[in-house]
Amino acid sequence: MKKLLLSVLLLLISCVLFAQKNGSISGILADSANHKTTLNYSTVSVYKVGDSVLITYKLSDDKGIFKINNLQVGIKYRLVVTAWQYATYRKEVEVTAENPNINLGSIYLSTKANDLNEVNIVAERPPVIVRKDTIEFNAESFKTLPSAVVEDLLKKLPGVAIAADGSIQVNGKTVSKILVDGKEFFGGDQQIATKNLPANIIDKIQVMDDKEAKRADPDLLAVNTPQVINLKLKKAIKQGAFGKIYGGGGVPNGRFEAGGIMNFFRDTTQVSILGYGNNVNKPGFSISDVMRIGGMQRSGINSMMVNSDGGYALNGVSFGGAASGIQKSVGAGANFNTLTKKGAKINLKYFFGLSDQENITLIDSRQSLGTGDLLSTTNQNQLNKTYNHNISGRGEFKIDSLNQVTISPSVTINNIRNTGLLLTRTRNINEVELNNGYNESRTVGDNIDYQLSTNYWKDFRKSKGSLNTTLNLTKKNNFIDYYNNTISNFYNPNSTQILDQLRDNNIKNQGAYLSLNFNRTLSKKLSLTLATNSNYLDNENALATFYKDPTNQAYDIAVPTLSQTVNQEGYKTNNRTSLRWKATKFLTIQPGLVFNTINLKNSFTSYPSFSQNFTFLAPSAIIRYKDFSIDYTPSFREPDVNYIQPVANNTNPLYVQNGNPNLVPTKTHQVYLNLYKYDVKNTLNYNAYGSASIDNDAVVMARTIAANGLQTSIPINVDGIIRLNAGLNFSKDIKKDKRQITLGTGFYTNFTRNLVQVNNIRSYAKILSLNPRVSGKINLNDKIEISTSYNLGINNSRYDDSYFTNINYFTHLSDSELIIRLPKKLVWETTYRINYNTQTVAGFNNKIQIWNAGLTYLFLKNDRAQIKFSVNDILNTNTRRYVTITDNSIRDSRYNNLGRYSMLTFTYNIQNFGGKVGGKDTFFRF
């Protein structure tokens, strides 16, 4: 409540400050020789008379009109007008209470003469200059903190928006490349520059169209043309190093964190190293640090996994961070990158990750059934230890200006050592127990993945099109031993089942994937696209089950009914052709055809072999008009080999899953809609999106629930599965003097019509989720930052058959953050989250509050050293909770967490490449 009152108070103060500045100066800029020629996008800078500090500035619009608001009454100002190829215009104007709104009428500027004696007044250097197709910002006109990096500087610029993942937009257009003094920096990785170069070494920021993108697609609309940012340095950088080291300890339970990440560069060669370890559920470094400073981005990302609390894995290597449980993570790696004299880019890397995690999970679920709801409770304690290694290389070889070849080999090794205990209870609606189970398990897995990817790209002359072909060779060996000891008690009728078994599952996959994409411009209006993807598969899934022999305690009693080997071999192709017609300047229509084939042979050790031979032909279409696009895409996919394997998975005897070799491929028809718009004049960003799909022969699980609570499922094909998604987002940036305000609102919604089959009763389940949200952030000269957001979740499920009961619940989620940069180089930051759920499946506390806070002391030159004391989960809410609707069930899941602990951490930023302290994107995340 105190934080809310403080937020409201600060906003009221800001409003009062705005109200006091109610003066304005306006006018029209025109050519002195031809008064009808207006000077568009020229810079009008405002200074106080006798002062060289920039107060504010404004660009004239596309009609030469400018208006500068929020000027203080009773002050004499000096206007400096700068236009490309015109002489500078200066004028003193006083804003008075009697005449607060001054209209200067038409201001005529003369063309600039080549006067060698012209005096350049550095103090009046304009903050923005528009030269033809280039916007140039004067870095010194936008003040930042001493420790600020380029990203902090870019956030100050008008029209520049930086997303949470670090991607940049200028006036609504995506930035495709960042150059440093006109050259690529660290292999063209733009965030290496934005997140690591100090802001105080930048002289100018230049923004221009991406000429390569225009050359690749001559029909590219101006609104969709990517932008290039060129950072002009005060002094060129030829070699150096940047990074950071940190270490800290906390209580209780010996909490610790430590690590270091460094990047050394000399001309065109870079070497990156990192290492980390902690037991506080954090990734050792942010994902952007590993991808940029650590070099993962330069070598290429084949796979990525990110959880809701910031933990992530790249290319099969976990870098720590758990949304639940208690995790200890350790990792290290190195990356080498160079550019040869002949222009070849060479990259080598190695990364290692270790995760040791304890998860305690309590799940209560309620299944709605016409015979009475079925209640289930599971309590699971799981200890998971995973080792990951990734070794890879990448070479980009530019044969000439039109031809390029890329080769990328990779090896990933994954070792799993897990143990678990699962306790299960099933009751009817009257709390009469139907069954219970004790399930002790142990998993030993050793997996290795080999990949070799080659790519050839050719541009045709005179921008007539391109040819892109890729060949991927893969080989994967996944060997898993799953030891399972269970005692299951059933009470209707009474019986007990004891099981002690080993499931030895060896999976071998190898294959070749070839893709070819051909684009050719036929005329000014027409272009042709041909694409084909061909995939050769040779997969083996060998499952052997053994019971434990009580006489010798060895798992050597073979169980033929629970053993099976599936060999799957054959080809799949996906062929597409389309003709793009540029009907008008803004309208493009691209009809096409999709032709898919599947030819697979499935062989079993004790089941008749069968083949899957299918073809699929369907139209496709893409329509684009200005900022709106609609895309219809059909697809065709075969069922997973695990679904067609005719062996029961009995590792949990209370929930048995069977296979179904009679499954056929799923056919999907999907439509995407997207509208994106950026209003430059009002700095308003909004987009709307939507998608709709229908699946025929979709795979769903049909369940049978016995009187004793035993649940058995089997995958089946069904038609008419519908999925709808839609969203609308608005955001507005207000950058005035030393204040920045960002306002946002929007919603997203999901609707699914799925089929539920329980005890041979079928019903469509119509599940709706609607999530409106609002957010706001205010930054007062980097001294105080306040941000808050609120999300409402409306969730319900409706069923066609009265055998199932309708379900609905609401969720309320609010996130708030406060950062205060105090004198004496102290930074106070705190976050507060409240999650409220109206569903009471298990009578659990529906209101979860998480409060974190920290105080940082900055010292040494440019604040490169930091000492931080932080307290995590001050209210000691050491549980995470999620409620979900699945089919005819609602599940209430609770997970253990670290709970309250305090930490004292020291961080040292090498070469001041540390960034601004405070906020969720800083090094210390809660």
PDB file of C-alpha atoms in Angstrom, residues 637-867:
ATOM      1  CA  ARG A 637       2.374 -34.117 -39.892  1.00  0.00           C
ATOM      2  CA  GLU A 638       2.574 -37.787 -38.939  1.00  0.00           C
ATOM      3  CA  PRO A 639       2.036 -39.049 -35.366  1.00  0.00           C
ATOM      4  CA  ASP A 640       5.039 -39.377 -33.086  1.00  0.00           C
ATOM      5  CA  VAL A 641       6.632 -42.827 -33.039  1.00  0.00           C
ATOM      6  CA  ASN A 642       5.958 -43.059 -29.267  1.00  0.00           C
ATOM      7  CA  TYR A 643       2.225 -42.888 -29.979  1.00  0.00           C
ATOM      8  CA  ILE A 644       2.193 -45.718 -32.529  1.00  0.00           C
ATOM      9  CA  GLN A 645       4.337 -48.090 -30.446  1.00  0.00           C
ATOM     10  CA  PRO A 646       1.888 -50.869 -29.351  1.00  0.00           C
ATOM     11  CA  VAL A 647       3.253 -51.161 -25.803  1.00  0.00           C
ATOM     12  CA  ALA A 648       1.722 -49.925 -22.575  1.00  0.00           C
ATOM     13  CA  ASN A 649       3.636 -47.427 -20.435  1.00  0.00           C
ATOM     14  CA  ASN A 650       2.981 -48.788 -16.940  1.00  0.00           C
ATOM     15  CA  THR A 651       5.624 -46.818 -15.016  1.00  0.00           C
ATOM     16  CA  ASN A 652       2.730 -45.372 -12.996  1.00  0.00           C
ATOM     17  CA  PRO A 653       0.295 -48.286 -12.552  1.00  0.00           C
ATOM     18  CA  LEU A 654      -2.485 -45.873 -11.622  1.00  0.00           C
ATOM     19  CA  TYR A 655      -2.187 -44.049 -14.990  1.00  0.00           C
ATOM     20  CA  VAL A 656      -1.410 -46.447 -17.840  1.00  0.00           C
ATOM     21  CA  GLN A 657      -0.848 -45.176 -21.392  1.00  0.00           C
ATOM     22  CA  ASN A 658      -1.175 -47.449 -24.426  1.00  0.00           C
ATOM     23  CA  GLY A 659       0.060 -46.978 -27.983  1.00  0.00           C
ATOM     24  CA  ASN A 660      -2.007 -46.993 -31.157  1.00  0.00           C
ATOM     25  CA  PRO A 661      -0.348 -48.087 -34.439  1.00  0.00           C
ATOM     26  CA  ASN A 662      -3.517 -47.182 -36.384  1.00  0.00           C
ATOM     27  CA  LEU A 663      -3.023 -43.411 -36.053  1.00  0.00           C
ATOM     28  CA  VAL A 664      -2.968 -41.361 -39.272  1.00  0.00           C
ATOM     29  CA  PRO A 665      -1.318 -37.939 -39.920  1.00  0.00           C
ATOM     30  CA  THR A 666      -2.914 -34.713 -38.723  1.00  0.00           C
ATOM     31  CA  LYS A 667      -4.024 -32.148 -41.316  1.00  0.00           C
ATOM     32  CA  THR A 668      -4.005 -28.520 -40.157  1.00  0.00           C
ATOM     33  CA  HIS A 669      -5.385 -25.405 -41.857  1.00  0.00           C
ATOM     34  CA  GLN A 670      -4.213 -22.181 -40.226  1.00  0.00           C
ATOM     35  CA  VAL A 671      -4.766 -18.467 -40.857  1.00  0.00           C
ATOM     36  CA  TYR A 672      -2.573 -15.691 -39.379  1.00  0.00           C
ATOM     37  CA  LEU A 673      -3.498 -11.999 -39.249  1.00  0.00           C
ATOM     38  CA  ASN A 674      -1.198  -9.200 -38.176  1.00  0.00           C
ATOM     39  CA  LEU A 675      -1.410  -5.419 -38.055  1.00  0.00           C
ATOM     40  CA  TYR A 676       1.506  -3.320 -36.887  1.00  0.00           C
ATOM     41  CA  LYS A 677       1.651   0.453 -36.843  1.00  0.00           C
ATOM     42  CA  TYR A 678       3.937   3.075 -35.363  1.00  0.00           C
ATOM     43  CA  ASP A 679       2.643   6.647 -35.254  1.00  0.00           C
ATOM     44  CA  VAL A 680       5.823   8.726 -35.501  1.00  0.00           C
ATOM     45  CA  LYS A 681       4.149  12.031 -34.708  1.00  0.00           C
ATOM     46  CA  ASN A 682       2.489  10.802 -31.508  1.00  0.00           C
ATOM     47  CA  THR A 683       5.113   8.127 -30.610  1.00  0.00           C
ATOM     48  CA  LEU A 684       2.282   5.615 -30.419  1.00  0.00           C
ATOM     49  CA  ASN A 685       2.972   1.955 -31.081  1.00  0.00           C
ATOM     50  CA  TYR A 686       0.133  -0.500 -31.602  1.00  0.00           C
ATOM     51  CA  ASN A 687      -0.346  -3.902 -33.105  1.00  0.00           C
ATOM     52  CA  ALA A 688      -3.109  -6.457 -33.446  1.00  0.00           C
ATOM     53  CA  TYR A 689      -2.720 -10.108 -34.274  1.00  0.00           C
ATOM     54  CA  GLY A 690      -4.819 -13.201 -34.563  1.00  0.00           C
ATOM     55  CA  SER A 691      -4.714 -16.781 -35.735  1.00  0.00           C
ATOM     56  CA  ALA A 692      -7.241 -19.517 -36.349  1.00  0.00           C
ATOM     57  CA  SER A 693      -6.606 -23.191 -37.035  1.00  0.00           C
ATOM     58  CA  ILE A 694      -8.589 -26.357 -37.477  1.00  0.00           C
ATOM     59  CA  ASP A 695      -7.090 -29.833 -37.106  1.00  0.00           C
ATOM     60  CA  ASN A 696      -8.552 -32.921 -38.699  1.00  0.00           C
ATOM     61  CA  ASP A 697      -7.275 -36.319 -37.565  1.00  0.00           C
ATOM     62  CA  ALA A 698      -5.757 -34.576 -34.562  1.00  0.00           C
ATOM     63  CA  VAL A 699      -4.287 -36.816 -31.870  1.00  0.00           C
ATOM     64  CA  VAL A 700      -6.046 -36.702 -28.473  1.00  0.00           C
ATOM     65  CA  MET A 701      -5.972 -39.067 -25.500  1.00  0.00           C
ATOM     66  CA  ALA A 702      -9.085 -41.161 -24.891  1.00  0.00           C
ATOM     67  CA  ARG A 703      -9.363 -42.256 -21.245  1.00  0.00           C
ATOM     68  CA  THR A 704     -11.093 -45.024 -19.400  1.00  0.00           C
ATOM     69  CA  ILE A 705     -11.618 -44.672 -15.625  1.00  0.00           C
ATOM     70  CA  ALA A 706     -12.427 -47.889 -13.776  1.00  0.00           C
ATOM     71  CA  ALA A 707     -14.492 -48.139 -10.614  1.00  0.00           C
ATOM     72  CA  ASN A 708     -11.264 -48.456  -8.608  1.00  0.00           C
ATOM     73  CA  GLY A 709      -9.894 -45.203 -10.064  1.00  0.00           C
ATOM     74  CA  LEU A 710      -7.432 -46.832 -12.491  1.00  0.00           C
ATOM     75  CA  GLN A 711      -7.029 -44.563 -15.530  1.00  0.00           C
ATOM     76  CA  THR A 712      -5.996 -45.964 -18.921  1.00  0.00           C
ATOM     77  CA  SER A 713      -5.453 -43.795 -21.991  1.00  0.00           C
ATOM     78  CA  ILE A 714      -4.853 -44.386 -25.672  1.00  0.00           C
ATOM     79  CA  PRO A 715      -4.169 -41.833 -28.471  1.00  0.00           C
ATOM     80  CA  ILE A 716      -6.901 -41.575 -31.123  1.00  0.00           C
ATOM     81  CA  ASN A 717      -7.604 -39.433 -34.199  1.00  0.00           C
ATOM     82  CA  VAL A 718     -10.460 -36.925 -34.087  1.00  0.00           C
ATOM     83  CA  ASP A 719     -11.702 -34.114 -36.358  1.00  0.00           C
ATOM     84  CA  GLY A 720     -12.709 -30.536 -35.694  1.00  0.00           C
ATOM     85  CA  ILE A 721     -10.121 -29.356 -33.165  1.00  0.00           C
ATOM     86  CA  ILE A 722     -10.229 -25.542 -33.317  1.00  0.00           C
ATOM     87  CA  ARG A 723      -7.743 -23.034 -31.878  1.00  0.00           C
ATOM     88  CA  LEU A 724      -8.230 -19.259 -31.906  1.00  0.00           C
ATOM     89  CA  ASN A 725      -5.722 -16.689 -30.643  1.00  0.00           C
ATOM     90  CA  ALA A 726      -5.950 -12.903 -30.725  1.00  0.00           C
ATOM     91  CA  GLY A 727      -4.265  -9.932 -29.122  1.00  0.00           C
ATOM     92  CA  LEU A 728      -4.125  -6.161 -29.180  1.00  0.00           C
ATOM     93  CA  ASN A 729      -1.344  -4.009 -27.715  1.00  0.00           C
ATOM     94  CA  PHE A 730      -0.883  -0.249 -27.372  1.00  0.00           C
ATOM     95  CA  SER A 731       2.148   1.565 -26.002  1.00  0.00           C
ATOM     96  CA  LYS A 732       3.072   5.232 -25.911  1.00  0.00           C
ATOM     97  CA  ASP A 733       6.359   6.884 -25.012  1.00  0.00           C
ATOM     98  CA  ILE A 734       6.405  10.416 -23.617  1.00  0.00           C
ATOM     99  CA  LYS A 735       9.905  11.882 -23.489  1.00  0.00           C
ATOM    100  CA  LYS A 736       9.892  15.390 -22.046  1.00  0.00           C
ATOM    101  CA  ASP A 737      13.015  17.112 -20.788  1.00  0.00           C
ATOM    102  CA  LYS A 738      14.426  14.740 -18.177  1.00  0.00           C
ATOM    103  CA  ARG A 739      11.258  12.703 -17.768  1.00  0.00           C
ATOM    104  CA  GLN A 740      10.223   9.586 -19.634  1.00  0.00           C
ATOM    105  CA  ILE A 741       6.812   7.993 -19.320  1.00  0.00           C
ATOM    106  CA  THR A 742       5.742   4.756 -20.982  1.00  0.00           C
ATOM    107  CA  LEU A 743       2.094   3.696 -20.958  1.00  0.00           C
ATOM    108  CA  GLY A 744       0.785   0.395 -22.247  1.00  0.00           C
ATOM    109  CA  THR A 745      -2.431  -1.562 -22.458  1.00  0.00           C
ATOM    110  CA  GLY A 746      -3.807  -4.496 -24.365  1.00  0.00           C
ATOM    111  CA  PHE A 747      -5.099  -8.020 -24.116  1.00  0.00           C
ATOM    112  CA  TYR A 748      -4.615 -11.487 -25.449  1.00  0.00           C
ATOM    113  CA  THR A 749      -7.142 -14.280 -25.651  1.00  0.00           C
ATOM    114  CA  ASN A 750      -7.074 -17.978 -26.454  1.00  0.00           C
ATOM    115  CA  PHE A 751      -9.987 -20.217 -27.361  1.00  0.00           C
ATOM    116  CA  THR A 752      -9.725 -23.953 -27.924  1.00  0.00           C
ATOM    117  CA  ARG A 753     -12.403 -26.406 -28.948  1.00  0.00           C
ATOM    118  CA  ASN A 754     -10.916 -29.749 -28.001  1.00  0.00           C
ATOM    119  CA  LEU A 755     -12.468 -33.184 -27.824  1.00  0.00           C
ATOM    120  CA  VAL A 756     -12.679 -34.988 -24.483  1.00  0.00           C
ATOM    121  CA  GLN A 757     -13.403 -38.715 -24.388  1.00  0.00           C
ATOM    122  CA  VAL A 758     -13.816 -40.407 -21.011  1.00  0.00           C
ATOM    123  CA  ASN A 759     -15.462 -43.839 -20.595  1.00  0.00           C
ATOM    124  CA  ASN A 760     -16.574 -43.712 -24.250  1.00  0.00           C
ATOM    125  CA  ILE A 761     -18.483 -40.441 -23.676  1.00  0.00           C
ATOM    126  CA  ARG A 762     -17.383 -37.741 -26.124  1.00  0.00           C
ATOM    127  CA  SER A 763     -17.807 -34.042 -25.680  1.00  0.00           C
ATOM    128  CA  TYR A 764     -16.260 -30.923 -27.122  1.00  0.00           C
ATOM    129  CA  ALA A 765     -14.565 -28.830 -24.435  1.00  0.00           C
ATOM    130  CA  LYS A 766     -14.637 -25.110 -25.189  1.00  0.00           C
ATOM    131  CA  ILE A 767     -11.843 -23.527 -23.157  1.00  0.00           C
ATOM    132  CA  LEU A 768     -11.545 -19.730 -23.125  1.00  0.00           C
ATOM    133  CA  SER A 769      -8.789 -17.589 -21.612  1.00  0.00           C
ATOM    134  CA  LEU A 770      -9.034 -13.781 -21.737  1.00  0.00           C
ATOM    135  CA  ASN A 771      -6.204 -11.659 -20.327  1.00  0.00           C
ATOM    136  CA  PRO A 772      -6.476  -7.840 -20.396  1.00  0.00           C
ATOM    137  CA  ARG A 773      -3.540  -5.844 -18.997  1.00  0.00           C
ATOM    138  CA  VAL A 774      -2.365  -2.295 -18.269  1.00  0.00           C
ATOM    139  CA  SER A 775       1.142  -1.051 -17.464  1.00  0.00           C
ATOM    140  CA  GLY A 776       2.983   2.172 -16.806  1.00  0.00           C
ATOM    141  CA  LYS A 777       6.531   3.335 -16.170  1.00  0.00           C
ATOM    142  CA  ILE A 778       7.976   6.706 -15.240  1.00  0.00           C
ATOM    143  CA  ASN A 779      11.661   7.663 -15.216  1.00  0.00           C
ATOM    144  CA  LEU A 780      12.568  10.965 -13.575  1.00  0.00           C
ATOM    145  CA  ASN A 781      16.054  11.816 -14.844  1.00  0.00           C
ATOM    146  CA  ASP A 782      17.315   8.331 -13.877  1.00  0.00           C
ATOM    147  CA  LYS A 783      16.885   9.343 -10.229  1.00  0.00           C
ATOM    148  CA  ILE A 784      13.556   7.620  -9.659  1.00  0.00           C
ATOM    149  CA  GLU A 785      12.009   4.845 -11.745  1.00  0.00           C
ATOM    150  CA  ILE A 786       8.566   3.441 -11.055  1.00  0.00           C
ATOM    151  CA  SER A 787       6.883   0.723 -13.046  1.00  0.00           C
ATOM    152  CA  THR A 788       3.730  -1.265 -12.455  1.00  0.00           C
ATOM    153  CA  SER A 789       1.516  -3.663 -14.367  1.00  0.00           C
ATOM    154  CA  TYR A 790      -1.759  -5.464 -13.775  1.00  0.00           C
ATOM    155  CA  ASN A 791      -3.076  -8.549 -15.585  1.00  0.00           C
ATOM    156  CA  LEU A 792      -6.538 -10.036 -15.209  1.00  0.00           C
ATOM    157  CA  GLY A 793      -7.061 -13.645 -16.235  1.00  0.00           C
ATOM    158  CA  ILE A 794     -10.559 -14.907 -17.069  1.00  0.00           C
ATOM    159  CA  ASN A 795     -10.612 -18.672 -17.577  1.00  0.00           C
ATOM    160  CA  ASN A 796     -13.526 -20.990 -18.207  1.00  0.00           C
ATOM    161  CA  SER A 797     -14.364 -24.281 -19.854  1.00  0.00           C
ATOM    162  CA  ARG A 798     -17.747 -25.300 -21.252  1.00  0.00           C
ATOM    163  CA  TYR A 799     -18.797 -28.804 -22.338  1.00  0.00           C
ATOM    164  CA  ASP A 800     -21.419 -29.928 -24.843  1.00  0.00           C
ATOM    165  CA  ASP A 801     -22.281 -33.024 -22.817  1.00  0.00           C
ATOM    166  CA  SER A 802     -23.722 -32.596 -19.319  1.00  0.00           C
ATOM    167  CA  TYR A 803     -21.601 -35.583 -18.207  1.00  0.00           C
ATOM    168  CA  PHE A 804     -18.861 -32.969 -17.650  1.00  0.00           C
ATOM    169  CA  THR A 805     -19.221 -29.933 -15.349  1.00  0.00           C
ATOM    170  CA  ASN A 806     -18.354 -26.422 -16.508  1.00  0.00           C
ATOM    171  CA  ILE A 807     -15.283 -24.825 -14.900  1.00  0.00           C
ATOM    172  CA  ASN A 808     -14.315 -21.178 -14.403  1.00  0.00           C
ATOM    173  CA  TYR A 809     -11.907 -19.097 -12.322  1.00  0.00           C
ATOM    174  CA  PHE A 810     -10.161 -15.696 -12.284  1.00  0.00           C
ATOM    175  CA  THR A 811      -6.539 -14.749 -11.690  1.00  0.00           C
ATOM    176  CA  HIS A 812      -5.170 -11.339 -10.731  1.00  0.00           C
ATOM    177  CA  LEU A 813      -1.462 -10.630 -11.205  1.00  0.00           C
ATOM    178  CA  SER A 814       0.245  -7.347 -10.360  1.00  0.00           C
ATOM    179  CA  ASP A 815       3.967  -6.532 -10.663  1.00  0.00           C
ATOM    180  CA  SER A 816       5.489  -3.324  -9.313  1.00  0.00           C
ATOM    181  CA  GLU A 817       9.046  -2.027  -9.187  1.00  0.00           C
ATOM    182  CA  LEU A 818      10.627   1.018  -7.567  1.00  0.00           C
ATOM    183  CA  ILE A 819      14.211   2.227  -8.096  1.00  0.00           C
ATOM    184  CA  ILE A 820      15.617   5.245  -6.263  1.00  0.00           C
ATOM    185  CA  ARG A 821      19.151   6.431  -6.982  1.00  0.00           C
ATOM    186  CA  LEU A 822      20.064   8.225  -3.800  1.00  0.00           C
ATOM    187  CA  PRO A 823      22.947  10.651  -3.189  1.00  0.00           C
ATOM    188  CA  LYS A 824      26.261   9.171  -2.040  1.00  0.00           C
ATOM    189  CA  LYS A 825      25.986   6.657  -4.926  1.00  0.00           C
ATOM    190  CA  LEU A 826      23.367   4.467  -3.304  1.00  0.00           C
ATOM    191  CA  VAL A 827      20.684   2.655  -5.327  1.00  0.00           C
ATOM    192  CA  TRP A 828      17.571   1.283  -3.636  1.00  0.00           C
ATOM    193  CA  GLU A 829      15.394  -1.118  -5.615  1.00  0.00           C
ATOM    194  CA  THR A 830      12.418  -3.202  -4.666  1.00  0.00           C
ATOM    195  CA  THR A 831       9.909  -5.405  -6.475  1.00  0.00           C
ATOM    196  CA  TYR A 832       6.506  -6.588  -5.329  1.00  0.00           C
ATOM    197  CA  ARG A 833       4.308  -9.210  -6.959  1.00  0.00           C
ATOM    198  CA  ILE A 834       0.838 -10.325  -5.906  1.00  0.00           C
ATOM    199  CA  ASN A 835      -0.895 -13.315  -7.477  1.00  0.00           C
ATOM    200  CA  TYR A 836      -4.520 -14.000  -6.527  1.00  0.00           C
ATOM    201  CA  ASN A 837      -6.577 -16.927  -7.802  1.00  0.00           C
ATOM    202  CA  THR A 838     -10.286 -17.517  -7.183  1.00  0.00           C
ATOM    203  CA  GLN A 839     -10.033 -21.279  -7.702  1.00  0.00           C
ATOM    204  CA  THR A 840     -10.053 -23.393  -4.536  1.00  0.00           C
ATOM    205  CA  VAL A 841      -9.381 -26.951  -5.709  1.00  0.00           C
ATOM    206  CA  ALA A 842      -7.538 -27.834  -2.498  1.00  0.00           C
ATOM    207  CA  GLY A 843      -8.407 -24.951  -0.185  1.00  0.00           C
ATOM    208  CA  PHE A 844      -4.904 -23.520  -0.576  1.00  0.00           C
ATOM    209  CA  ASN A 845      -4.041 -19.886   0.181  1.00  0.00           C
ATOM    210  CA  ASN A 846      -5.109 -18.136  -3.009  1.00  0.00           C
ATOM    211  CA  LYS A 847      -3.128 -14.956  -2.363  1.00  0.00           C
ATOM    212  CA  ILE A 848       0.626 -15.234  -2.928  1.00  0.00           C
ATOM    213  CA  GLN A 849       2.784 -12.155  -2.331  1.00  0.00           C
ATOM    214  CA  ILE A 850       6.475 -11.979  -3.264  1.00  0.00           C
ATOM    215  CA  TRP A 851       8.494  -8.977  -2.098  1.00  0.00           C
ATOM    216  CA  ASN A 852      12.214  -8.463  -2.798  1.00  0.00           C
ATOM    217  CA  ALA A 853      14.488  -5.519  -2.036  1.00  0.00           C
ATOM    218  CA  GLY A 854      18.130  -4.541  -2.332  1.00  0.00           C
ATOM    219  CA  LEU A 855      20.513  -1.665  -1.649  1.00  0.00           C
ATOM    220  CA  THR A 856      23.605  -1.129  -3.847  1.00  0.00           C
ATOM    221  CA  TYR A 857      26.634   1.048  -3.142  1.00  0.00           C
ATOM    222  CA  LEU A 858      28.618   2.202  -6.202  1.00  0.00           C
ATOM    223  CA  PHE A 859      32.263   3.183  -6.015  1.00  0.00           C
ATOM    224  CA  LEU A 860      35.527   3.502  -7.984  1.00  0.00           C
ATOM    225  CA  LYS A 861      35.824   5.367 -11.299  1.00  0.00           C
ATOM    226  CA  ASN A 862      32.604   5.483 -13.339  1.00  0.00           C
ATOM    227  CA  ASP A 863      30.861   3.356 -10.686  1.00  0.00           C
ATOM    228  CA  ARG A 864      32.496   0.201 -11.978  1.00  0.00           C
ATOM    229  CA  ALA A 865      32.444  -1.504  -8.546  1.00  0.00           C
ATOM    230  CA  GLN A 866      29.294  -2.411  -6.628  1.00  0.00           C
ATOM    231  CA  ILE A 867      28.401  -3.907  -3.272  1.00  0.00           C
TER     232      ILE A 867
END
